[in-house]
Amino acid sequence: MRFQILRRNFLKGLGAITAANTLPGLSLMNAYAQAASDYKALVCVFLYGGNDANNMVVPVQAAEYNDYATGRGTIALPQGSLVPLAQATGTRFGLHANLAPLQQVWTNGDLALLFNTGPLVQPLTRTQYQANRTARPQNLFSHDDQQEQNQSAIPRSQTTVAPSVGWGGRLGDRVQMLNAGSTLPMNISVGGNDIFLKGQAVSAYSVPAGGNFGLAITGGNAAQQQARRTALQSLFTLDRENQQVRAAADSISIAVSASAVLNTVINNSTSLAALAFQGLSTGLSRQLFAVAKLIEGRATLGLRRQVFFAQAGGYDNHQDQLADQGNRFNELGPALRAFYNALTALGMQDQVTLFTLSDFGRTLRVNDGGSDHAWGNHQIVMGGAVRGGQTYGTFPNLALGGPDDTDRDGRWIPTTAVDQYAATLAKWFGVPDADIPAVVPNIARFPTRDLGFMA
């Protein structure tokens, strides 16, 4: 009796740990579902702290640049330092100098910019914003709330209930049947735990970018270690009549098995992606190298659809922004270019799309050598299926107190909703049109669900 009680407590505890750490509460897929004949992956790179895209993408033509420089003040980038992004209609924008590695990806037609995107309850003008608080998301300019709303695509406007799933998770819920035949997790984070990958039926599996994870049994000789492993596995097969205990046991059992396979793939010492990352040792480059190896090992994993989450921090630049953001871009630019080169080496550039998200944008107006929390932001989308070398959405009017400003500090009211951003990616990923509202529940509030940046 005591063994039974202790064993139940052990399994319930493991179930709680599993949920808290996004180890998979994996359910077996429908055995009769048809697996996809192709492969696609989405890679979300979240820039924690609120990336100041006002200094990521800057207008280079004289009149617009002057508006930018007037509003930016002491943290304006020199016009001559910008990396030009040529378009068929001329060169209107340039990248921060430390993002120069991405210029060739743009020229190749595999990188696009999406302007002034953010959480919205509905399309919103400056007049509506100032007159009606219920028409805007709750807790704007708050790190935690806006991270949650960008990752969930649920702008809390009239409720205080936090969403429990992210739009990457809901995306997985709709396409998991395309991975029929595999019991391994399709949603994998190499950047820690967060809401983005959590779904209703699909859970996120979090792995360290450096590998060497999973169940470790040490001490004694090989036979003794195997005996301990066998004893642990036996815990998962007893007392199957209790639903909670059975679910926890199945979750942990599959997690242990999945770890063994994923650990082998992520520690591939002969990866074709290795050359692209040679000489890079930043946290983001290590994460994207791990993602590249997991994509390379897709046949071993038996997966046709995967969603990945990576992240980089340090973007909350209230002071000394020119130096601090410059250092962040010295990580971001080379890491994204290395990932692009790795996909090319693997012949997978057309099957994988990388995109950025962040807490929010930042004020155009300088604030003690940095910038303050804002709202609308510009995002990068990269991959062979991207209609690149182009910009999408509407670049904001850079006048302080102008038509796109919430006040007089250059907090841009988004003209594109994160819902539309997510819906466009979901369509490319294979979500049927009828299921798009299951991924982004508020999409019907916006005039279009396909922004056109995916082929």
GROMACS .gro file of C-alpha atoms in nm:
model
  455
    1MET     CA    1   0.000   0.000   0.000
    2ARG     CA    2   0.276   0.244   0.093
    3PHE     CA    3   0.460   0.167  -0.231
    4GLN     CA    4   0.143   0.241  -0.430
    5ILE     CA    5   0.088   0.577  -0.256
    6LEU     CA    6   0.449   0.685  -0.296
    7ARG     CA    7   0.451   0.579  -0.659
    8ARG     CA    8   0.136   0.778  -0.730
    9ASN     CA    9   0.282   1.085  -0.564
   10PHE     CA   10   0.603   1.038  -0.763
   11LEU     CA   11   0.416   1.020  -1.094
   12LYS     CA   12   0.190   1.312  -1.010
   13GLY     CA   13   0.496   1.514  -0.918
   14LEU     CA   14   0.665   1.424  -1.243
   15GLY     CA   15   0.350   1.528  -1.429
   16ALA     CA   16   0.361   1.868  -1.262
   17ILE     CA   17   0.730   1.909  -1.342
   18THR     CA   18   0.660   1.806  -1.699
   19ALA     CA   19   0.395   2.076  -1.746
   20ALA     CA   20   0.602   2.345  -1.578
   21ASN     CA   21   0.904   2.278  -1.795
   22THR     CA   22   0.716   2.219  -2.120
   23LEU     CA   23   0.822   1.858  -2.146
   24PRO     CA   24   0.562   1.699  -2.368
   25GLY     CA   25   0.232   1.572  -2.243
   26LEU     CA   26   0.237   1.395  -2.576
   27SER     CA   27  -0.068   1.219  -2.709
   28LEU     CA   28  -0.046   0.956  -2.979
   29MET     CA   29  -0.154   1.084  -3.316
   30ASN     CA   30  -0.444   0.942  -3.506
   31ALA     CA   31  -0.313   0.621  -3.655
   32TYR     CA   32  -0.533   0.674  -3.959
   33ALA     CA   33  -0.417   1.028  -4.035
   34GLN     CA   34  -0.230   1.089  -4.358
   35ALA     CA   35   0.127   1.215  -4.318
   36ALA     CA   36   0.233   1.511  -4.529
   37SER     CA   37   0.441   1.441  -4.837
   38ASP     CA   38   0.657   1.751  -4.788
   39TYR     CA   39   0.845   1.914  -4.499
   40LYS     CA   40   0.803   2.264  -4.354
   41ALA     CA   41   0.933   2.434  -4.043
   42LEU     CA   42   0.873   2.770  -3.877
   43VAL     CA   43   1.139   2.923  -3.653
   44CYS     CA   44   1.039   3.205  -3.418
   45VAL     CA   45   1.324   3.423  -3.289
   46PHE     CA   46   1.195   3.632  -2.998
   47LEU     CA   47   1.394   3.944  -2.909
   48TYR     CA   48   1.326   3.995  -2.538
   49GLY     CA   49   1.318   4.344  -2.392
   50GLY     CA   50   1.155   4.527  -2.682
   51ASN     CA   51   1.372   4.570  -2.990
   52ASP     CA   52   1.400   4.930  -3.109
   53ALA     CA   53   1.320   4.877  -3.475
   54ASN     CA   54   1.338   5.254  -3.532
   55ASN     CA   55   1.715   5.194  -3.544
   56MET     CA   56   1.690   4.855  -3.712
   57VAL     CA   57   1.527   4.989  -4.030
   58VAL     CA   58   1.580   5.356  -4.115
   59PRO     CA   59   1.459   5.560  -4.416
   60VAL     CA   60   1.755   5.676  -4.625
   61GLN     CA   61   1.594   5.932  -4.855
   62ALA     CA   62   1.653   6.290  -4.748
   63ALA     CA   63   1.307   6.404  -4.639
   64GLU     CA   64   1.216   6.089  -4.444
   65TYR     CA   65   1.564   6.062  -4.295
   66ASN     CA   66   1.539   6.420  -4.171
   67ASP     CA   67   1.208   6.338  -3.999
   68TYR     CA   68   1.376   6.037  -3.839
   69ALA     CA   69   1.683   6.231  -3.726
   70THR     CA   70   1.471   6.513  -3.582
   71GLY     CA   71   1.264   6.272  -3.373
   72ARG     CA   72   1.555   6.049  -3.271
   73GLY     CA   73   1.785   6.320  -3.150
   74THR     CA   74   2.112   6.195  -3.000
   75ILE     CA   75   2.055   5.827  -3.084
   76ALA     CA   76   1.995   5.883  -3.456
   77LEU     CA   77   2.219   5.667  -3.674
   78PRO     CA   78   2.437   5.854  -3.927
   79GLN     CA   79   2.279   5.836  -4.270
   80GLY     CA   80   2.605   5.718  -4.424
   81SER     CA   81   2.629   5.420  -4.187
   82LEU     CA   82   2.308   5.254  -4.308
   83VAL     CA   83   2.320   4.938  -4.519
   84PRO     CA   84   2.101   5.010  -4.825
   85LEU     CA   85   1.818   4.775  -4.919
   86ALA     CA   86   1.770   4.810  -5.292
   87GLN     CA   87   1.420   4.766  -5.436
   88ALA     CA   88   1.285   4.782  -5.788
   89THR     CA   89   1.129   5.120  -5.709
   90GLY     CA   90   1.452   5.256  -5.556
   91THR     CA   91   1.625   5.243  -5.221
   92ARG     CA   92   1.402   5.383  -4.948
   93PHE     CA   93   1.537   5.201  -4.641
   94GLY     CA   94   1.862   5.087  -4.487
   95LEU     CA   95   1.955   4.844  -4.211
   96HIS     CA   96   2.165   4.910  -3.903
   97ALA     CA   97   2.531   4.861  -3.996
   98ASN     CA   98   2.566   4.557  -3.769
   99LEU     CA   99   2.294   4.379  -3.965
  100ALA     CA  100   2.501   4.400  -4.283
  101PRO     CA  101   2.524   4.017  -4.306
  102LEU     CA  102   2.155   4.020  -4.400
  103GLN     CA  103   2.197   4.247  -4.701
  104GLN     CA  104   2.286   3.959  -4.934
  105VAL     CA  105   1.985   3.758  -4.812
  106TRP     CA  106   1.768   4.058  -4.904
  107THR     CA  107   1.937   4.080  -5.245
  108ASN     CA  108   1.875   3.708  -5.298
  109GLY     CA  109   1.505   3.774  -5.250
  110ASP     CA  110   1.486   3.565  -4.933
  111LEU     CA  111   1.434   3.835  -4.670
  112ALA     CA  112   1.139   4.071  -4.618
  113LEU     CA  113   1.049   4.338  -4.365
  114LEU     CA  114   0.704   4.370  -4.211
  115PHE     CA  115   0.635   4.721  -4.082
  116ASN     CA  116   0.453   4.847  -3.774
  117THR     CA  117   0.312   4.520  -3.640
  118GLY     CA  118   0.173   4.451  -3.294
  119PRO     CA  119  -0.116   4.322  -3.085
  120LEU     CA  120  -0.449   4.481  -3.177
  121VAL     CA  121  -0.807   4.425  -3.068
  122GLN     CA  122  -0.923   4.578  -3.398
  123PRO     CA  123  -0.789   4.828  -3.652
  124LEU     CA  124  -0.724   5.150  -3.462
  125THR     CA  125  -0.661   5.517  -3.542
  126ARG     CA  126  -0.501   5.780  -3.319
  127THR     CA  127  -0.841   5.939  -3.257
  128GLN     CA  128  -0.995   5.605  -3.159
  129TYR     CA  129  -0.700   5.521  -2.938
  130GLN     CA  130  -0.729   5.843  -2.743
  131ALA     CA  131  -1.108   5.823  -2.712
  132ASN     CA  132  -1.171   5.457  -2.627
  133ARG     CA  133  -0.954   5.252  -2.392
  134THR     CA  134  -1.151   4.931  -2.455
  135ALA     CA  135  -1.052   4.937  -2.822
  136ARG     CA  136  -0.686   4.876  -2.734
  137PRO     CA  137  -0.509   4.579  -2.573
  138GLN     CA  138  -0.466   4.578  -2.197
  139ASN     CA  139  -0.143   4.679  -2.029
  140LEU     CA  140   0.031   4.827  -2.329
  141PHE     CA  141   0.402   4.901  -2.280
  142SER     CA  142   0.432   4.624  -2.015
  143HIS     CA  143   0.702   4.366  -2.088
  144ASP     CA  144   0.524   4.059  -1.950
  145ASP     CA  145   0.183   4.144  -2.093
  146GLN     CA  146   0.308   4.231  -2.439
  147GLN     CA  147   0.536   3.927  -2.459
  148GLU     CA  148   0.228   3.719  -2.377
  149GLN     CA  149   0.007   3.896  -2.631
  150ASN     CA  150   0.261   3.872  -2.914
  151GLN     CA  151   0.312   3.502  -2.843
  152SER     CA  152  -0.055   3.417  -2.791
  153ALA     CA  153  -0.219   3.652  -3.048
  154ILE     CA  154  -0.486   3.706  -2.782
  155PRO     CA  155  -0.501   4.079  -2.704
  156ARG     CA  156  -0.668   4.095  -2.364
  157SER     CA  157  -0.901   4.394  -2.384
  158GLN     CA  158  -1.190   4.307  -2.159
  159THR     CA  159  -1.070   4.012  -1.955
  160THR     CA  160  -0.793   3.954  -1.705
  161VAL     CA  161  -0.762   3.584  -1.781
  162ALA     CA  162  -0.421   3.506  -1.923
  163PRO     CA  163  -0.418   3.276  -2.227
  164SER     CA  164  -0.277   2.931  -2.161
  165VAL     CA  165  -0.163   2.858  -2.517
  166GLY     CA  166   0.036   3.039  -2.784
  167TRP     CA  167  -0.033   3.076  -3.154
  168GLY     CA  168   0.262   2.848  -3.232
  169GLY     CA  169   0.092   2.585  -3.018
  170ARG     CA  170  -0.248   2.635  -3.180
  171LEU     CA  171  -0.072   2.613  -3.517
  172GLY     CA  172   0.065   2.275  -3.412
  173ASP     CA  173  -0.278   2.162  -3.299
  174ARG     CA  174  -0.413   2.213  -3.651
  175VAL     CA  175  -0.135   2.036  -3.844
  176GLN     CA  176  -0.012   1.765  -3.606
  177MET     CA  177  -0.190   1.501  -3.813
  178LEU     CA  178   0.060   1.575  -4.093
  179ASN     CA  179   0.321   1.408  -3.869
  180ALA     CA  180   0.126   1.083  -3.859
  181GLY     CA  181   0.346   0.791  -3.761
  182SER     CA  182   0.575   0.987  -3.529
  183THR     CA  183   0.528   1.017  -3.153
  184LEU     CA  184   0.808   1.272  -3.118
  185PRO     CA  185   0.726   1.636  -3.033
  186MET     CA  186   0.680   1.872  -3.328
  187ASN     CA  187   0.712   2.193  -3.120
  188ILE     CA  188   1.063   2.236  -2.982
  189SER     CA  189   1.217   2.526  -2.793
  190VAL     CA  190   1.593   2.576  -2.778
  191GLY     CA  191   1.546   2.904  -2.590
  192GLY     CA  192   1.372   2.803  -2.270
  193ASN     CA  193   1.007   2.789  -2.175
  194ASP     CA  194   0.740   3.033  -2.285
  195ILE     CA  195   0.380   3.035  -2.399
  196PHE     CA  196   0.439   3.052  -2.776
  197LEU     CA  197   0.470   2.677  -2.844
  198LYS     CA  198   0.205   2.552  -2.601
  199GLY     CA  199  -0.113   2.420  -2.759
  200GLN     CA  200  -0.423   2.236  -2.647
  201ALA     CA  201  -0.322   1.900  -2.796
  202VAL     CA  202   0.042   1.977  -2.879
  203SER     CA  203   0.290   2.048  -2.602
  204ALA     CA  204   0.632   2.208  -2.628
  205TYR     CA  205   0.953   2.018  -2.567
  206SER     CA  206   1.236   2.233  -2.432
  207VAL     CA  207   1.592   2.122  -2.502
  208PRO     CA  208   1.927   2.287  -2.428
  209ALA     CA  209   2.104   2.412  -2.739
  210GLY     CA  210   2.426   2.241  -2.632
  211GLY     CA  211   2.272   1.894  -2.613
  212ASN     CA  212   2.352   1.640  -2.340
  213PHE     CA  213   2.005   1.619  -2.193
  214GLY     CA  214   1.752   1.353  -2.105
  215LEU     CA  215   1.739   1.089  -1.834
  216ALA     CA  216   2.079   1.048  -1.667
  217ILE     CA  217   2.143   0.738  -1.457
  218THR     CA  218   2.483   0.737  -1.293
  219GLY     CA  219   2.670   0.538  -1.033
  220GLY     CA  220   2.755   0.171  -1.034
  221ASN     CA  221   2.839  -0.040  -1.337
  222ALA     CA  222   2.649  -0.067  -1.664
  223ALA     CA  223   2.436  -0.357  -1.542
  224GLN     CA  224   2.332  -0.167  -1.230
  225GLN     CA  225   2.246   0.144  -1.431
  226GLN     CA  226   2.033  -0.064  -1.668
  227ALA     CA  227   1.855  -0.222  -1.372
  228ARG     CA  228   1.768   0.124  -1.239
  229ARG     CA  229   1.642   0.231  -1.581
  230THR     CA  230   1.425  -0.082  -1.607
  231ALA     CA  231   1.286  -0.021  -1.258
  232LEU     CA  232   1.195   0.337  -1.348
  233GLN     CA  233   1.024   0.228  -1.669
  234SER     CA  234   0.821  -0.028  -1.471
  235LEU     CA  235   0.668   0.257  -1.270
  236PHE     CA  236   0.503   0.374  -1.589
  237THR     CA  237   0.322   0.043  -1.648
  238LEU     CA  238   0.160  -0.017  -1.309
  239ASP     CA  239  -0.167   0.110  -1.167
  240ARG     CA  240  -0.318   0.206  -1.503
  241GLU     CA  241  -0.672   0.246  -1.370
  242ASN     CA  242  -0.612   0.598  -1.235
  243GLN     CA  243  -0.647   0.847  -1.521
  244GLN     CA  244  -0.425   1.117  -1.370
  245VAL     CA  245  -0.151   0.875  -1.279
  246ARG     CA  246  -0.174   0.705  -1.619
  247ALA     CA  247  -0.149   1.039  -1.803
  248ALA     CA  248   0.153   1.147  -1.598
  249ALA     CA  249   0.322   0.810  -1.651
  250ASP     CA  250   0.265   0.820  -2.027
  251SER     CA  251   0.389   1.179  -2.045
  252ILE     CA  252   0.714   1.105  -1.866
  253SER     CA  253   0.770   0.777  -2.047
  254ILE     CA  254   0.739   0.942  -2.387
  255ALA     CA  255   0.953   1.235  -2.270
  256VAL     CA  256   1.232   0.997  -2.171
  257SER     CA  257   1.211   0.817  -2.505
  258ALA     CA  258   1.196   1.143  -2.702
  259SER     CA  259   1.498   1.280  -2.517
  260ALA     CA  260   1.711   0.986  -2.624
  261VAL     CA  261   1.632   1.042  -2.993
  262LEU     CA  262   1.657   1.423  -2.986
  263ASN     CA  263   1.983   1.413  -2.792
  264THR     CA  264   2.140   1.199  -3.062
  265VAL     CA  265   2.025   1.434  -3.340
  266ILE     CA  266   2.125   1.756  -3.166
  267ASN     CA  267   2.472   1.618  -3.088
  268ASN     CA  268   2.545   1.525  -3.449
  269SER     CA  269   2.920   1.585  -3.481
  270THR     CA  270   2.920   1.554  -3.861
  271SER     CA  271   2.639   1.799  -3.933
  272LEU     CA  272   2.644   1.965  -4.275
  273ALA     CA  273   2.534   2.284  -4.098
  274ALA     CA  274   2.851   2.309  -3.890
  275LEU     CA  275   3.055   2.510  -4.141
  276ALA     CA  276   2.796   2.788  -4.152
  277PHE     CA  277   2.828   2.844  -3.776
  278GLN     CA  278   3.204   2.811  -3.759
  279GLY     CA  279   3.355   3.085  -3.543
  280LEU     CA  280   3.022   3.185  -3.386
  281SER     CA  281   2.968   3.127  -3.014
  282THR     CA  282   2.682   3.358  -2.915
  283GLY     CA  283   2.376   3.224  -2.742
  284LEU     CA  284   2.152   3.282  -3.043
  285SER     CA  285   2.396   3.123  -3.287
  286ARG     CA  286   2.415   2.812  -3.068
  287GLN     CA  287   2.036   2.792  -3.056
  288LEU     CA  288   1.998   2.826  -3.433
  289PHE     CA  289   2.274   2.571  -3.492
  290ALA     CA  290   2.074   2.328  -3.277
  291VAL     CA  291   1.760   2.405  -3.480
  292ALA     CA  292   1.952   2.346  -3.804
  293LYS     CA  293   2.064   2.004  -3.678
  294LEU     CA  294   1.710   1.912  -3.575
  295ILE     CA  295   1.590   2.006  -3.925
  296GLU     CA  296   1.877   1.803  -4.073
  297GLY     CA  297   1.763   1.505  -3.862
  298ARG     CA  298   1.399   1.529  -3.970
  299ALA     CA  299   1.403   1.180  -4.126
  300THR     CA  300   1.529   1.028  -3.801
  301LEU     CA  301   1.256   1.212  -3.612
  302GLY     CA  302   0.991   1.115  -3.868
  303LEU     CA  303   0.844   1.467  -3.867
  304ARG     CA  304   0.698   1.661  -4.161
  305ARG     CA  305   0.598   1.977  -3.971
  306GLN     CA  306   0.798   2.143  -3.695
  307VAL     CA  307   0.778   2.471  -3.505
  308PHE     CA  308   1.084   2.602  -3.321
  309PHE     CA  309   1.138   2.879  -3.066
  310ALA     CA  310   1.470   3.058  -3.007
  311GLN     CA  311   1.538   3.380  -2.822
  312ALA     CA  312   1.786   3.655  -2.750
  313GLY     CA  313   1.767   3.906  -2.465
  314GLY     CA  314   1.914   4.244  -2.385
  315TYR     CA  315   1.685   4.466  -2.597
  316ASP     CA  316   1.547   4.680  -2.312
  317ASN     CA  317   1.774   4.975  -2.391
  318HIS     CA  318   1.669   5.271  -2.176
  319GLN     CA  319   2.027   5.400  -2.164
  320ASP     CA  320   2.336   5.374  -2.382
  321GLN     CA  321   2.123   5.232  -2.661
  322LEU     CA  322   2.364   5.294  -2.946
  323ALA     CA  323   2.626   5.067  -2.787
  324ASP     CA  324   2.390   4.812  -2.631
  325GLN     CA  325   2.168   4.760  -2.935
  326GLY     CA  326   2.473   4.759  -3.158
  327ASN     CA  327   2.607   4.467  -2.955
  328ARG     CA  328   2.272   4.286  -2.981
  329PHE     CA  329   2.271   4.330  -3.359
  330ASN     CA  330   2.627   4.198  -3.369
  331GLU     CA  331   2.471   3.878  -3.238
  332LEU     CA  332   2.152   3.885  -3.444
  333GLY     CA  333   2.290   3.961  -3.790
  334PRO     CA  334   2.562   3.693  -3.802
  335ALA     CA  335   2.338   3.432  -3.636
  336LEU     CA  336   2.054   3.478  -3.885
  337ARG     CA  337   2.296   3.476  -4.178
  338ALA     CA  338   2.464   3.159  -4.050
  339PHE     CA  339   2.124   2.991  -4.019
  340TYR     CA  340   2.038   3.093  -4.375
  341ASN     CA  341   2.371   2.955  -4.498
  342ALA     CA  342   2.314   2.634  -4.304
  343LEU     CA  343   1.972   2.583  -4.461
  344THR     CA  344   2.127   2.639  -4.803
  345ALA     CA  345   2.392   2.376  -4.728
  346LEU     CA  346   2.115   2.136  -4.626
  347GLY     CA  347   1.908   2.220  -4.934
  348MET     CA  348   1.623   2.325  -4.701
  349GLN     CA  349   1.604   2.701  -4.754
  350ASP     CA  350   1.267   2.676  -4.932
  351GLN     CA  351   1.111   2.458  -4.659
  352VAL     CA  352   1.202   2.670  -4.354
  353THR     CA  353   1.085   3.020  -4.263
  354LEU     CA  354   1.238   3.220  -3.979
  355PHE     CA  355   1.060   3.523  -3.836
  356THR     CA  356   1.114   3.763  -3.547
  357LEU     CA  357   0.890   3.883  -3.266
  358SER     CA  358   0.957   4.112  -2.970
  359ASP     CA  359   0.778   4.257  -2.667
  360PHE     CA  360   0.702   4.584  -2.846
  361GLY     CA  361   0.873   4.865  -3.033
  362ARG     CA  362   1.027   5.167  -2.865
  363THR     CA  363   0.967   5.539  -2.870
  364LEU     CA  364   1.122   5.743  -3.146
  365ARG     CA  365   1.195   6.016  -2.892
  366VAL     CA  366   1.523   5.970  -2.705
  367ASN     CA  367   1.502   5.913  -2.330
  368ASP     CA  368   1.828   5.947  -2.132
  369GLY     CA  369   2.043   5.798  -2.407
  370GLY     CA  370   1.792   5.527  -2.487
  371SER     CA  371   1.424   5.488  -2.570
  372ASP     CA  372   1.111   5.397  -2.377
  373HIS     CA  373   0.852   5.120  -2.416
  374ALA     CA  374   0.622   5.165  -2.712
  375TRP     CA  375   0.396   4.950  -2.934
  376GLY     CA  376   0.415   4.891  -3.310
  377ASN     CA  377   0.737   4.728  -3.432
  378HIS     CA  378   0.908   4.609  -3.751
  379GLN     CA  379   0.984   4.239  -3.801
  380ILE     CA  380   1.219   4.028  -4.016
  381VAL     CA  381   1.094   3.729  -4.219
  382MET     CA  382   1.357   3.507  -4.386
  383GLY     CA  383   1.352   3.199  -4.605
  384GLY     CA  384   1.337   3.072  -4.961
  385ALA     CA  385   0.955   3.076  -4.961
  386VAL     CA  386   0.950   3.444  -4.859
  387ARG     CA  387   0.866   3.698  -5.129
  388GLY     CA  388   1.175   3.887  -5.025
  389GLY     CA  389   1.359   4.197  -5.130
  390GLN     CA  390   1.036   4.380  -5.044
  391THR     CA  391   0.866   4.549  -4.751
  392TYR     CA  392   0.514   4.481  -4.630
  393GLY     CA  393   0.271   4.676  -4.418
  394THR     CA  394   0.280   5.052  -4.377
  395PHE     CA  395   0.585   5.239  -4.254
  396PRO     CA  396   0.473   5.488  -3.985
  397ASN     CA  397   0.469   5.862  -4.024
  398LEU     CA  398   0.770   5.963  -3.813
  399ALA     CA  399   0.627   6.292  -3.686
  400LEU     CA  400   0.609   6.312  -3.307
  401GLY     CA  401   0.242   6.365  -3.227
  402GLY     CA  402   0.157   6.269  -3.585
  403PRO     CA  403  -0.123   6.043  -3.714
  404ASP     CA  404   0.052   5.717  -3.613
  405ASP     CA  405   0.160   5.830  -3.264
  406THR     CA  406  -0.031   5.742  -2.946
  407ASP     CA  407   0.093   6.065  -2.784
  408ARG     CA  408   0.395   6.284  -2.868
  409ASP     CA  409   0.682   6.040  -2.809
  410GLY     CA  410   0.669   5.830  -3.125
  411ARG     CA  411   0.478   5.527  -2.996
  412TRP     CA  412   0.345   5.388  -3.321
  413ILE     CA  413  -0.009   5.250  -3.329
  414PRO     CA  414   0.025   4.922  -3.524
  415THR     CA  415  -0.123   4.921  -3.872
  416THR     CA  416  -0.078   4.543  -3.903
  417ALA     CA  417  -0.199   4.302  -3.634
  418VAL     CA  418   0.011   4.015  -3.505
  419ASP     CA  419  -0.298   3.809  -3.596
  420GLN     CA  420  -0.241   3.886  -3.965
  421TYR     CA  421   0.130   3.810  -3.932
  422ALA     CA  422   0.050   3.472  -3.776
  423ALA     CA  423  -0.228   3.391  -4.024
  424THR     CA  424   0.003   3.452  -4.322
  425LEU     CA  425   0.263   3.213  -4.181
  426ALA     CA  426  -0.005   2.959  -4.085
  427LYS     CA  427  -0.141   2.950  -4.440
  428TRP     CA  428   0.204   2.877  -4.583
  429PHE     CA  429   0.256   2.612  -4.315
  430GLY     CA  430  -0.044   2.419  -4.440
  431VAL     CA  431  -0.330   2.528  -4.214
  432PRO     CA  432  -0.654   2.520  -4.419
  433ASP     CA  433  -0.831   2.854  -4.457
  434ALA     CA  434  -1.124   2.726  -4.253
  435ASP     CA  435  -0.890   2.654  -3.960
  436ILE     CA  436  -0.707   2.989  -3.956
  437PRO     CA  437  -0.950   3.130  -3.693
  438ALA     CA  438  -0.854   2.841  -3.464
  439VAL     CA  439  -0.495   2.964  -3.479
  440VAL     CA  440  -0.576   3.337  -3.452
  441PRO     CA  441  -0.925   3.375  -3.305
  442ASN     CA  442  -0.952   3.750  -3.371
  443ILE     CA  443  -0.856   3.738  -3.739
  444ALA     CA  444  -1.210   3.822  -3.857
  445ARG     CA  445  -1.168   4.172  -3.711
  446PHE     CA  446  -0.907   4.259  -3.976
  447PRO     CA  447  -0.953   4.327  -4.346
  448THR     CA  448  -0.710   4.063  -4.472
  449ARG     CA  449  -0.559   3.748  -4.330
  450ASP     CA  450  -0.284   3.704  -4.593
  451LEU     CA  451  -0.027   3.984  -4.605
  452GLY     CA  452   0.133   3.843  -4.920
  453PHE     CA  453   0.491   3.798  -4.801
  454MET     CA  454   0.485   3.417  -4.841
  455ALA     CA  455   0.487   3.242  -5.178
   0.00000   0.00000   0.00000
